């Protein structure tokens, strides 16, 4: 089981991701993220450091933080998997329908 501190850190990081989705390209400042999430600027800085280290967020020249292309890559792969499974389901459905009318 995760400790309370780790759960809170994970929740904080996820809240930052949710807040950034509204300004994913232009980014948000540490202060804006703190206001949007209800967290302290220090806690936001810690969570942002993890997101930067893991390649999900980068610091812009404006000192705001924005998503890296990694989010788009993950979303694209997820969509491709959904499309693949929809296609497989349709193929199975066609085989079932073909077998029913033989």
Coordinates of C-alpha atoms in Angstrom, one line a residue:
X1 CA 0.0 0.0 0.0
X2 CA 1.3 3.5 -0.8
X3 CA 2.1 5.9 2.0
X4 CA -0.1 9.0 2.4
X5 CA 2.8 11.3 1.2
X6 CA 3.2 9.4 -2.1
X7 CA -0.5 9.4 -2.7
X8 CA -0.6 13.1 -2.2
X9 CA 2.4 13.7 -4.5
X10 CA 0.7 11.6 -7.2
X11 CA -2.6 13.4 -6.8
X12 CA -0.8 16.7 -6.9
X13 CA 1.0 15.7 -10.1
X14 CA -2.2 14.6 -11.7
X15 CA -3.9 17.8 -10.8
X16 CA -1.1 19.8 -12.5
X17 CA -1.7 17.7 -15.6
X18 CA -5.4 18.4 -15.5
X19 CA -4.8 22.1 -15.0
X20 CA -2.2 22.3 -17.9
X21 CA -4.6 20.7 -20.3
X22 CA -6.4 24.0 -20.7
X23 CA -3.1 25.8 -21.7
X24 CA -1.0 22.8 -22.8
X25 CA 0.9 24.7 -25.5
X26 CA 1.3 28.2 -24.1
X27 CA 1.8 26.9 -20.6
X28 CA 1.1 28.1 -17.1
X29 CA 3.3 29.6 -14.4
X30 CA 4.1 28.0 -11.1
X31 CA 1.8 30.6 -9.4
X32 CA -1.0 29.9 -11.9
X33 CA -0.7 26.2 -11.3
X34 CA -0.7 26.7 -7.5
X35 CA -3.9 28.8 -7.8
X36 CA -5.5 26.3 -10.2
X37 CA -4.8 23.3 -7.9
X38 CA -5.0 24.9 -4.5
X39 CA -1.4 23.8 -3.8
X40 CA 1.5 25.7 -2.5
X41 CA 4.1 27.0 -5.0
X42 CA 6.8 24.8 -3.3
X43 CA 4.7 21.7 -3.8
X44 CA 4.0 22.6 -7.4
X45 CA 7.7 23.1 -8.0
X46 CA 8.4 19.6 -6.6
X47 CA 5.7 18.0 -8.8
X48 CA 6.9 20.0 -11.9
X49 CA 10.4 18.8 -11.3
X50 CA 9.2 15.2 -11.6
X51 CA 7.1 15.9 -14.7
X52 CA 10.1 17.7 -16.3
X53 CA 12.5 14.8 -15.4
X54 CA 10.1 12.3 -16.9
X55 CA 9.7 14.2 -20.1
X56 CA 6.0 15.1 -19.8
X57 CA 6.5 18.9 -19.2
X58 CA 9.1 21.4 -20.2
X59 CA 9.9 25.0 -19.1
X60 CA 9.3 27.6 -21.7
X61 CA 11.4 30.7 -22.3
X62 CA 8.6 32.6 -20.6
X63 CA 9.3 30.5 -17.4
X64 CA 5.9 28.9 -17.8
X65 CA 5.5 25.1 -18.0
X66 CA 3.8 23.3 -20.9
X67 CA 3.3 19.8 -22.1
X68 CA 6.0 18.2 -24.3
X69 CA 5.0 16.2 -27.4
X70 CA 5.0 13.1 -25.2
X71 CA 1.3 13.6 -24.3
X72 CA 0.3 13.8 -27.9
X73 CA 2.4 10.6 -28.6
X74 CA 0.6 8.8 -25.8
X75 CA -2.8 9.9 -26.9
X76 CA -2.0 9.0 -30.6
X77 CA -0.9 5.5 -29.5
X78 CA -4.0 5.1 -27.3
X79 CA -6.3 6.1 -30.2
X80 CA -4.5 3.7 -32.6
X81 CA -5.0 0.8 -30.1
X82 CA -8.7 1.7 -29.8
X83 CA -9.0 1.8 -33.6
X84 CA -7.3 -1.6 -33.9
X85 CA -9.6 -3.2 -31.4
X86 CA -12.7 -1.7 -33.0
X87 CA -11.5 -3.2 -36.3
X88 CA -10.9 -6.6 -34.7
X89 CA -14.4 -6.5 -33.1
X90 CA -16.0 -5.7 -36.5
X91 CA -14.1 -8.6 -38.1
X92 CA -15.4 -11.0 -35.4
X93 CA -18.9 -9.6 -35.8
X94 CA -18.7 -10.2 -39.6
X95 CA -17.6 -13.8 -39.0
X96 CA -20.4 -14.4 -36.6
X97 CA -23.0 -12.9 -39.0
X98 CA -21.6 -15.0 -41.8
X99 CA -21.8 -18.2 -39.7
X100 CA -25.4 -17.4 -38.8
X101 CA -26.6 -17.3 -42.3
X102 CA -24.9 -20.4 -43.7

